[in-house]
């Protein structure tokens, strides 16, 4: 139906003027009144205006919208999108993670893309098994897969930072161990020199002791 008061009179007159030429071509037998012109405009609008709504059944607001706005579901054509094939999932993960900095080789990146696509496929299959056994729906949508990719990126950043901190701590500890080992080697050299000096002093002391005993 028509929403009353949606357009002002000057707006309606302008729209009717714009469709006057097409009205004359399409409906030559009708009077060029504002009422007929506006009806023609609404007919063209109804035939050519298409609005697409995308809803995810995973969203908690989905059943609320279905209850509050039943016409959204009862007066439209619903297209249920089938699960993505695994090749498409791999392509999506490669596109979203291709520019993401991952500290690994290109071969491992390709394996990661394939692994993420396989995981999504396995989850979808598990949902089908759950439905067959428990008679309850668990939806896995493209949005779920994109959330999975975003979660991986955020988790990778956190873990990568943790590993860097641990690596820095280990490297600092190894540096200290190398420094301590070098100091021990220096002390060993110094100790050998002191042992030589101590042997000389001991020898002199023994000679002096022998001399003192002989004079006594």
PDB file of C-alpha atoms in Angstrom:
ATOM      1  CA  UNK A   1       0.000   0.000   0.000  1.00  0.00           C
ATOM      2  CA  UNK A   2       0.843   3.661  -0.075  1.00  0.00           C
ATOM      3  CA  UNK A   3       2.205   5.488   2.942  1.00  0.00           C
ATOM      4  CA  UNK A   4      -0.067   8.495   3.463  1.00  0.00           C
ATOM      5  CA  UNK A   5       1.661  11.872   3.611  1.00  0.00           C
ATOM      6  CA  UNK A   6       4.967  10.451   2.441  1.00  0.00           C
ATOM      7  CA  UNK A   7       5.440  13.167  -0.198  1.00  0.00           C
ATOM      8  CA  UNK A   8       4.525  16.843  -0.148  1.00  0.00           C
ATOM      9  CA  UNK A   9       2.282  18.209  -2.922  1.00  0.00           C
ATOM     10  CA  UNK A  10       5.144  19.978  -4.719  1.00  0.00           C
ATOM     11  CA  UNK A  11       7.205  16.771  -4.585  1.00  0.00           C
ATOM     12  CA  UNK A  12       4.315  14.749  -6.031  1.00  0.00           C
ATOM     13  CA  UNK A  13       3.833  17.305  -8.799  1.00  0.00           C
ATOM     14  CA  UNK A  14       7.526  17.150  -9.675  1.00  0.00           C
ATOM     15  CA  UNK A  15       7.524  13.338  -9.842  1.00  0.00           C
ATOM     16  CA  UNK A  16       4.411  13.348 -12.013  1.00  0.00           C
ATOM     17  CA  UNK A  17       6.024  15.836 -14.369  1.00  0.00           C
ATOM     18  CA  UNK A  18       9.103  13.621 -14.740  1.00  0.00           C
ATOM     19  CA  UNK A  19       7.053  10.587 -15.798  1.00  0.00           C
ATOM     20  CA  UNK A  20       4.629  12.487 -18.078  1.00  0.00           C
ATOM     21  CA  UNK A  21       6.448  11.567 -21.316  1.00  0.00           C
ATOM     22  CA  UNK A  22       6.638   7.881 -20.411  1.00  0.00           C
ATOM     23  CA  UNK A  23       2.988   7.970 -19.336  1.00  0.00           C
ATOM     24  CA  UNK A  24       1.932   9.275 -22.744  1.00  0.00           C
ATOM     25  CA  UNK A  25       3.898   6.481 -24.475  1.00  0.00           C
ATOM     26  CA  UNK A  26       2.750   3.642 -22.228  1.00  0.00           C
ATOM     27  CA  UNK A  27      -0.863   4.711 -21.634  1.00  0.00           C
ATOM     28  CA  UNK A  28      -1.974   6.849 -24.577  1.00  0.00           C
ATOM     29  CA  UNK A  29      -5.685   6.367 -23.917  1.00  0.00           C
ATOM     30  CA  UNK A  30      -5.722   7.771 -20.376  1.00  0.00           C
ATOM     31  CA  UNK A  31      -6.219  11.349 -19.268  1.00  0.00           C
ATOM     32  CA  UNK A  32      -3.027  13.155 -18.174  1.00  0.00           C
ATOM     33  CA  UNK A  33      -4.415  14.018 -14.763  1.00  0.00           C
ATOM     34  CA  UNK A  34      -2.244  14.193 -11.647  1.00  0.00           C
ATOM     35  CA  UNK A  35      -4.113  11.210 -10.217  1.00  0.00           C
ATOM     36  CA  UNK A  36      -3.326   9.026 -13.238  1.00  0.00           C
ATOM     37  CA  UNK A  37       0.248  10.287 -13.441  1.00  0.00           C
ATOM     38  CA  UNK A  38       0.841   9.552  -9.748  1.00  0.00           C
ATOM     39  CA  UNK A  39      -0.706   6.084 -10.084  1.00  0.00           C
ATOM     40  CA  UNK A  40       1.582   5.444 -13.066  1.00  0.00           C
ATOM     41  CA  UNK A  41       4.555   6.609 -11.001  1.00  0.00           C
ATOM     42  CA  UNK A  42       3.646   4.219  -8.168  1.00  0.00           C
ATOM     43  CA  UNK A  43       3.221   1.330 -10.611  1.00  0.00           C
ATOM     44  CA  UNK A  44       6.674   1.949 -12.091  1.00  0.00           C
ATOM     45  CA  UNK A  45       8.124   2.301  -8.626  1.00  0.00           C
ATOM     46  CA  UNK A  46       6.524  -0.968  -7.539  1.00  0.00           C
ATOM     47  CA  UNK A  47       7.811  -2.787 -10.633  1.00  0.00           C
ATOM     48  CA  UNK A  48      11.380  -1.495 -10.548  1.00  0.00           C
ATOM     49  CA  UNK A  49      12.246  -0.884  -6.910  1.00  0.00           C
ATOM     50  CA  UNK A  50      13.762  -3.936  -5.248  1.00  0.00           C
ATOM     51  CA  UNK A  51      15.011  -3.990  -1.673  1.00  0.00           C
ATOM     52  CA  UNK A  52      17.193  -6.749  -0.299  1.00  0.00           C
ATOM     53  CA  UNK A  53      17.384  -7.560   3.408  1.00  0.00           C
ATOM     54  CA  UNK A  54      20.087  -9.858   4.720  1.00  0.00           C
ATOM     55  CA  UNK A  55      19.338 -11.569   8.018  1.00  0.00           C
ATOM     56  CA  UNK A  56      21.375 -14.132   9.858  1.00  0.00           C
ATOM     57  CA  UNK A  57      19.515 -16.728  11.939  1.00  0.00           C
ATOM     58  CA  UNK A  58      22.465 -16.699  14.338  1.00  0.00           C
ATOM     59  CA  UNK A  59      21.653 -13.142  15.395  1.00  0.00           C
ATOM     60  CA  UNK A  60      19.641 -12.957  18.617  1.00  0.00           C
ATOM     61  CA  UNK A  61      17.454 -10.219  17.098  1.00  0.00           C
ATOM     62  CA  UNK A  62      16.288 -12.494  14.274  1.00  0.00           C
ATOM     63  CA  UNK A  63      13.289 -14.038  16.121  1.00  0.00           C
ATOM     64  CA  UNK A  64      12.426 -10.632  17.636  1.00  0.00           C
ATOM     65  CA  UNK A  65      12.240  -9.039  14.185  1.00  0.00           C
ATOM     66  CA  UNK A  66      10.166 -11.950  12.926  1.00  0.00           C
ATOM     67  CA  UNK A  67       7.636 -11.352  15.712  1.00  0.00           C
ATOM     68  CA  UNK A  68       7.522  -7.561  15.458  1.00  0.00           C
ATOM     69  CA  UNK A  69       7.537  -7.323  11.653  1.00  0.00           C
ATOM     70  CA  UNK A  70       5.815 -10.431  10.244  1.00  0.00           C
ATOM     71  CA  UNK A  71       5.388  -8.800   6.826  1.00  0.00           C
ATOM     72  CA  UNK A  72       9.149  -8.807   6.382  1.00  0.00           C
ATOM     73  CA  UNK A  73       8.972 -12.594   6.228  1.00  0.00           C
ATOM     74  CA  UNK A  74       5.463 -13.238   4.935  1.00  0.00           C
ATOM     75  CA  UNK A  75       5.405 -10.737   2.047  1.00  0.00           C
ATOM     76  CA  UNK A  76       8.819 -11.296   0.535  1.00  0.00           C
ATOM     77  CA  UNK A  77      10.686 -13.911  -1.459  1.00  0.00           C
ATOM     78  CA  UNK A  78      13.150 -15.678   0.809  1.00  0.00           C
ATOM     79  CA  UNK A  79      16.404 -17.015  -0.574  1.00  0.00           C
ATOM     80  CA  UNK A  80      18.194 -19.394   1.749  1.00  0.00           C
ATOM     81  CA  UNK A  81      21.895 -19.362   0.936  1.00  0.00           C
ATOM     82  CA  UNK A  82      23.444 -22.796   0.909  1.00  0.00           C
ATOM     83  CA  UNK A  83      26.744 -23.505   2.692  1.00  0.00           C
ATOM     84  CA  UNK A  84      29.847 -22.318   0.899  1.00  0.00           C
ATOM     85  CA  UNK A  85      31.969 -24.971  -0.806  1.00  0.00           C
ATOM     86  CA  UNK A  86      35.350 -25.556   0.758  1.00  0.00           C
ATOM     87  CA  UNK A  87      37.183 -23.968  -2.189  1.00  0.00           C
ATOM     88  CA  UNK A  88      35.229 -20.756  -1.632  1.00  0.00           C
ATOM     89  CA  UNK A  89      36.019 -20.823   2.089  1.00  0.00           C
ATOM     90  CA  UNK A  90      39.721 -21.214   1.341  1.00  0.00           C
ATOM     91  CA  UNK A  91      39.558 -18.325  -1.141  1.00  0.00           C
ATOM     92  CA  UNK A  92      37.872 -16.111   1.466  1.00  0.00           C
ATOM     93  CA  UNK A  93      40.455 -16.910   4.138  1.00  0.00           C
ATOM     94  CA  UNK A  94      43.265 -16.274   1.645  1.00  0.00           C
ATOM     95  CA  UNK A  95      41.734 -12.906   0.755  1.00  0.00           C
ATOM     96  CA  UNK A  96      41.242 -11.765   4.351  1.00  0.00           C
ATOM     97  CA  UNK A  97      44.564 -13.123   5.644  1.00  0.00           C
ATOM     98  CA  UNK A  98      46.654 -12.436   2.545  1.00  0.00           C
ATOM     99  CA  UNK A  99      47.583  -8.917   3.685  1.00  0.00           C
ATOM    100  CA  UNK A 100      47.760  -9.881   7.354  1.00  0.00           C
ATOM    101  CA  UNK A 101      51.319 -10.093   8.671  1.00  0.00           C
ATOM    102  CA  UNK A 102      52.018 -13.731   9.564  1.00  0.00           C
ATOM    103  CA  UNK A 103      55.585 -14.679  10.420  1.00  0.00           C
ATOM    104  CA  UNK A 104      55.845 -17.866   8.366  1.00  0.00           C
ATOM    105  CA  UNK A 105      56.601 -19.107   4.878  1.00  0.00           C
ATOM    106  CA  UNK A 106      54.198 -18.835   1.953  1.00  0.00           C
ATOM    107  CA  UNK A 107      53.777 -22.623   1.960  1.00  0.00           C
ATOM    108  CA  UNK A 108      52.611 -22.588   5.572  1.00  0.00           C
ATOM    109  CA  UNK A 109      50.240 -19.714   4.804  1.00  0.00           C
ATOM    110  CA  UNK A 110      48.580 -21.768   2.075  1.00  0.00           C
ATOM    111  CA  UNK A 111      48.244 -24.665   4.497  1.00  0.00           C
ATOM    112  CA  UNK A 112      46.641 -22.284   7.011  1.00  0.00           C
ATOM    113  CA  UNK A 113      44.078 -21.088   4.471  1.00  0.00           C
ATOM    114  CA  UNK A 114      43.150 -24.665   3.639  1.00  0.00           C
ATOM    115  CA  UNK A 115      42.967 -25.595   7.310  1.00  0.00           C
ATOM    116  CA  UNK A 116      40.547 -22.788   8.111  1.00  0.00           C
ATOM    117  CA  UNK A 117      38.299 -23.779   5.212  1.00  0.00           C
ATOM    118  CA  UNK A 118      38.364 -27.407   6.376  1.00  0.00           C
ATOM    119  CA  UNK A 119      37.452 -26.378   9.921  1.00  0.00           C
ATOM    120  CA  UNK A 120      34.412 -24.448   8.721  1.00  0.00           C
ATOM    121  CA  UNK A 121      33.295 -27.395   6.602  1.00  0.00           C
ATOM    122  CA  UNK A 122      33.725 -29.772   9.547  1.00  0.00           C
ATOM    123  CA  UNK A 123      31.672 -27.494  11.799  1.00  0.00           C
ATOM    124  CA  UNK A 124      28.871 -27.430   9.227  1.00  0.00           C
ATOM    125  CA  UNK A 125      28.891 -31.211   9.011  1.00  0.00           C
ATOM    126  CA  UNK A 126      28.832 -31.462  12.801  1.00  0.00           C
ATOM    127  CA  UNK A 127      25.806 -29.163  12.897  1.00  0.00           C
ATOM    128  CA  UNK A 128      24.003 -31.481  10.472  1.00  0.00           C
ATOM    129  CA  UNK A 129      24.815 -34.461  12.713  1.00  0.00           C
ATOM    130  CA  UNK A 130      23.601 -32.529  15.743  1.00  0.00           C
ATOM    131  CA  UNK A 131      20.317 -31.751  13.963  1.00  0.00           C
ATOM    132  CA  UNK A 132      19.821 -35.398  13.022  1.00  0.00           C
ATOM    133  CA  UNK A 133      20.448 -36.593  16.572  1.00  0.00           C
ATOM    134  CA  UNK A 134      19.001 -33.815  18.738  1.00  0.00           C
ATOM    135  CA  UNK A 135      16.447 -32.241  16.355  1.00  0.00           C
ATOM    136  CA  UNK A 136      17.885 -28.799  17.092  1.00  0.00           C
ATOM    137  CA  UNK A 137      19.282 -26.303  14.625  1.00  0.00           C
ATOM    138  CA  UNK A 138      22.732 -24.786  15.029  1.00  0.00           C
ATOM    139  CA  UNK A 139      23.464 -22.319  12.249  1.00  0.00           C
ATOM    140  CA  UNK A 140      26.882 -21.757  10.721  1.00  0.00           C
ATOM    141  CA  UNK A 141      26.723 -18.765   8.413  1.00  0.00           C
ATOM    142  CA  UNK A 142      29.269 -16.823   6.346  1.00  0.00           C
ATOM    143  CA  UNK A 143      29.259 -14.260   9.154  1.00  0.00           C
ATOM    144  CA  UNK A 144      30.380 -17.016  11.526  1.00  0.00           C
ATOM    145  CA  UNK A 145      33.301 -17.768   9.231  1.00  0.00           C
ATOM    146  CA  UNK A 146      34.302 -14.106   9.022  1.00  0.00           C
ATOM    147  CA  UNK A 147      34.124 -13.882  12.823  1.00  0.00           C
ATOM    148  CA  UNK A 148      36.326 -16.978  12.986  1.00  0.00           C
ATOM    149  CA  UNK A 149      38.911 -15.273  10.746  1.00  0.00           C
ATOM    150  CA  UNK A 150      38.798 -12.066  12.803  1.00  0.00           C
ATOM    151  CA  UNK A 151      39.191 -14.077  16.013  1.00  0.00           C
ATOM    152  CA  UNK A 152      42.224 -15.842  14.548  1.00  0.00           C
ATOM    153  CA  UNK A 153      43.811 -12.503  13.638  1.00  0.00           C
ATOM    154  CA  UNK A 154      43.268 -11.037  17.107  1.00  0.00           C
ATOM    155  CA  UNK A 155      44.447 -14.220  18.801  1.00  0.00           C
ATOM    156  CA  UNK A 156      47.526 -14.357  16.558  1.00  0.00           C
ATOM    157  CA  UNK A 157      48.478 -10.809  17.555  1.00  0.00           C
ATOM    158  CA  UNK A 158      48.161 -11.637  21.258  1.00  0.00           C
ATOM    159  CA  UNK A 159      50.121 -14.890  21.031  1.00  0.00           C
ATOM    160  CA  UNK A 160      52.730 -13.362  18.717  1.00  0.00           C
ATOM    161  CA  UNK A 161      53.344 -10.595  21.253  1.00  0.00           C
ATOM    162  CA  UNK A 162      53.583 -13.145  24.070  1.00  0.00           C
ATOM    163  CA  UNK A 163      56.123 -15.194  22.116  1.00  0.00           C
ATOM    164  CA  UNK A 164      58.138 -12.064  21.351  1.00  0.00           C
ATOM    165  CA  UNK A 165      58.229 -11.154  25.039  1.00  0.00           C
ATOM    166  CA  UNK A 166      59.306 -14.690  25.953  1.00  0.00           C
ATOM    167  CA  UNK A 167      61.902 -14.690  23.185  1.00  0.00           C
ATOM    168  CA  UNK A 168      63.275 -11.390  24.443  1.00  0.00           C
ATOM    169  CA  UNK A 169      63.476 -12.773  27.984  1.00  0.00           C
ATOM    170  CA  UNK A 170      65.237 -15.937  26.788  1.00  0.00           C
ATOM    171  CA  UNK A 171      67.682 -13.944  24.677  1.00  0.00           C
ATOM    172  CA  UNK A 172      68.411 -11.666  27.633  1.00  0.00           C
ATOM    173  CA  UNK A 173      69.027 -14.722  29.823  1.00  0.00           C
ATOM    174  CA  UNK A 174      71.309 -16.303  27.225  1.00  0.00           C
ATOM    175  CA  UNK A 175      73.239 -13.050  26.929  1.00  0.00           C
ATOM    176  CA  UNK A 176      73.726 -12.984  30.682  1.00  0.00           C
ATOM    177  CA  UNK A 177      74.883 -16.611  30.640  1.00  0.00           C
ATOM    178  CA  UNK A 178      77.419 -15.860  27.886  1.00  0.00           C
ATOM    179  CA  UNK A 179      78.668 -12.841  29.822  1.00  0.00           C
ATOM    180  CA  UNK A 180      78.951 -14.924  33.005  1.00  0.00           C
ATOM    181  CA  UNK A 181      80.830 -17.668  31.114  1.00  0.00           C
ATOM    182  CA  UNK A 182      83.237 -15.074  29.702  1.00  0.00           C
ATOM    183  CA  UNK A 183      83.783 -13.630  33.203  1.00  0.00           C
ATOM    184  CA  UNK A 184      84.481 -17.133  34.567  1.00  0.00           C
ATOM    185  CA  UNK A 185      87.109 -17.711  31.859  1.00  0.00           C
ATOM    186  CA  UNK A 186      88.753 -14.414  32.733  1.00  0.00           C
ATOM    187  CA  UNK A 187      88.714 -15.342  36.412  1.00  0.00           C
ATOM    188  CA  UNK A 188      90.278 -18.725  35.567  1.00  0.00           C
ATOM    189  CA  UNK A 189      93.111 -17.006  33.723  1.00  0.00           C
ATOM    190  CA  UNK A 190      93.588 -14.582  36.614  1.00  0.00           C
ATOM    191  CA  UNK A 191      93.500 -17.483  39.096  1.00  0.00           C
ATOM    192  CA  UNK A 192      96.221 -19.361  37.162  1.00  0.00           C
ATOM    193  CA  UNK A 193      98.399 -16.267  37.258  1.00  0.00           C
ATOM    194  CA  UNK A 194      97.808 -15.912  40.986  1.00  0.00           C
ATOM    195  CA  UNK A 195      98.659 -19.582  41.484  1.00  0.00           C
ATOM    196  CA  UNK A 196     102.003 -19.017  39.772  1.00  0.00           C
ATOM    197  CA  UNK A 197     102.679 -16.000  41.981  1.00  0.00           C
ATOM    198  CA  UNK A 198     101.632 -17.985  45.033  1.00  0.00           C
ATOM    199  CA  UNK A 199     104.033 -20.793  44.108  1.00  0.00           C
ATOM    200  CA  UNK A 200     106.906 -18.317  43.821  1.00  0.00           C
ATOM    201  CA  UNK A 201     106.061 -16.732  47.165  1.00  0.00           C
ATOM    202  CA  UNK A 202     105.772 -20.191  48.770  1.00  0.00           C
ATOM    203  CA  UNK A 203     109.150 -21.186  47.383  1.00  0.00           C
ATOM    204  CA  UNK A 204     110.762 -18.017  48.725  1.00  0.00           C
ATOM    205  CA  UNK A 205     109.148 -18.601  52.097  1.00  0.00           C
ATOM    206  CA  UNK A 206     110.476 -22.158  52.262  1.00  0.00           C
ATOM    207  CA  UNK A 207     113.994 -20.974  51.399  1.00  0.00           C
ATOM    208  CA  UNK A 208     113.801 -18.335  54.080  1.00  0.00           C
ATOM    209  CA  UNK A 209     112.557 -20.882  56.596  1.00  0.00           C
ATOM    210  CA  UNK A 210     115.444 -23.215  55.764  1.00  0.00           C
ATOM    211  CA  UNK A 211     117.926 -20.369  56.184  1.00  0.00           C
ATOM    212  CA  UNK A 212     116.456 -19.391  59.537  1.00  0.00           C
ATOM    213  CA  UNK A 213     116.637 -22.977  60.799  1.00  0.00           C
ATOM    214  CA  UNK A 214     120.251 -23.345  59.701  1.00  0.00           C
ATOM    215  CA  UNK A 215     121.341 -20.143  61.455  1.00  0.00           C
ATOM    216  CA  UNK A 216     119.591 -21.203  64.641  1.00  0.00           C
TER     217      UNK A 216
END
